[in-house]
């Protein structure tokens, strides 16, 4: 019976840890954005040649 309550406590701890991480990401959403708003932001052009012209580089992304 005590294992049952230990599992409930562990589940609540895990849930709260996940919610804490979710709220941290939600509050820092401007810094953690992984996508670009295409017409306004463009991918940085790499220094090395990857086989595409500079004008075509953002079209292949």
Short mmCIF file of C-alpha atoms in Angstrom, two decimals:
data_model
loop_
_atom_site.label_atom_id
_atom_site.label_comp_id
_atom_site.label_asym_id
_atom_site.label_seq_id
_atom_site.Cartn_x
_atom_site.Cartn_y
_atom_site.Cartn_z
CA UNK A 1 0.00 0.00 0.00
CA UNK A 2 2.85 2.39 0.74
CA UNK A 3 4.32 1.75 -2.73
CA UNK A 4 1.07 3.07 -4.18
CA UNK A 5 1.44 6.41 -2.42
CA UNK A 6 5.17 6.59 -3.24
CA UNK A 7 4.31 6.18 -6.94
CA UNK A 8 1.69 8.93 -6.65
CA UNK A 9 4.22 11.28 -5.02
CA UNK A 10 6.81 10.47 -7.71
CA UNK A 11 4.20 11.10 -10.41
CA UNK A 12 3.31 14.48 -8.93
CA UNK A 13 7.00 15.42 -8.67
CA UNK A 14 7.55 14.44 -12.30
CA UNK A 15 4.48 16.40 -13.38
CA UNK A 16 5.60 19.51 -11.51
CA UNK A 17 9.12 19.23 -12.95
CA UNK A 18 7.67 19.04 -16.46
CA UNK A 19 5.35 21.98 -15.86
CA UNK A 20 8.23 24.04 -14.47
CA UNK A 21 10.25 23.38 -17.62
CA UNK A 22 7.25 24.17 -19.82
CA UNK A 23 6.66 27.49 -18.07
CA UNK A 24 10.35 28.41 -18.36
CA UNK A 25 10.23 27.78 -22.11
CA UNK A 26 6.96 29.68 -22.40
CA UNK A 27 8.41 32.71 -20.63
CA UNK A 28 11.57 32.68 -22.81
CA UNK A 29 9.79 31.95 -26.08
CA UNK A 30 11.36 34.92 -27.88
CA UNK A 31 14.89 33.69 -27.12
CA UNK A 32 14.24 30.02 -27.82
CA UNK A 33 12.51 30.24 -31.20
CA UNK A 34 14.09 27.81 -33.63
CA UNK A 35 12.22 28.96 -36.74
CA UNK A 36 12.72 32.03 -38.88
CA UNK A 37 10.03 34.34 -40.18
CA UNK A 38 11.16 33.89 -43.79
CA UNK A 39 10.65 37.17 -45.64
CA UNK A 40 11.94 39.20 -42.69
CA UNK A 41 14.66 36.89 -41.41
CA UNK A 42 17.04 34.87 -43.54
CA UNK A 43 19.38 32.00 -42.79
CA UNK A 44 23.00 33.12 -42.41
CA UNK A 45 25.04 32.20 -45.47
CA UNK A 46 27.82 29.76 -44.54
CA UNK A 47 31.40 30.75 -45.21
CA UNK A 48 32.12 27.52 -47.06
CA UNK A 49 30.61 26.61 -50.42
CA UNK A 50 27.73 24.15 -50.12
CA UNK A 51 26.97 23.97 -53.84
CA UNK A 52 24.40 26.73 -54.19
CA UNK A 53 24.62 30.32 -55.31
CA UNK A 54 24.19 32.95 -52.61
CA UNK A 55 20.91 34.15 -54.14
CA UNK A 56 19.46 30.61 -54.07
CA UNK A 57 20.57 29.71 -50.56
CA UNK A 58 17.46 30.87 -48.69
CA UNK A 59 15.18 29.23 -51.25
CA UNK A 60 16.44 25.73 -50.46
CA UNK A 61 15.73 26.00 -46.75
#
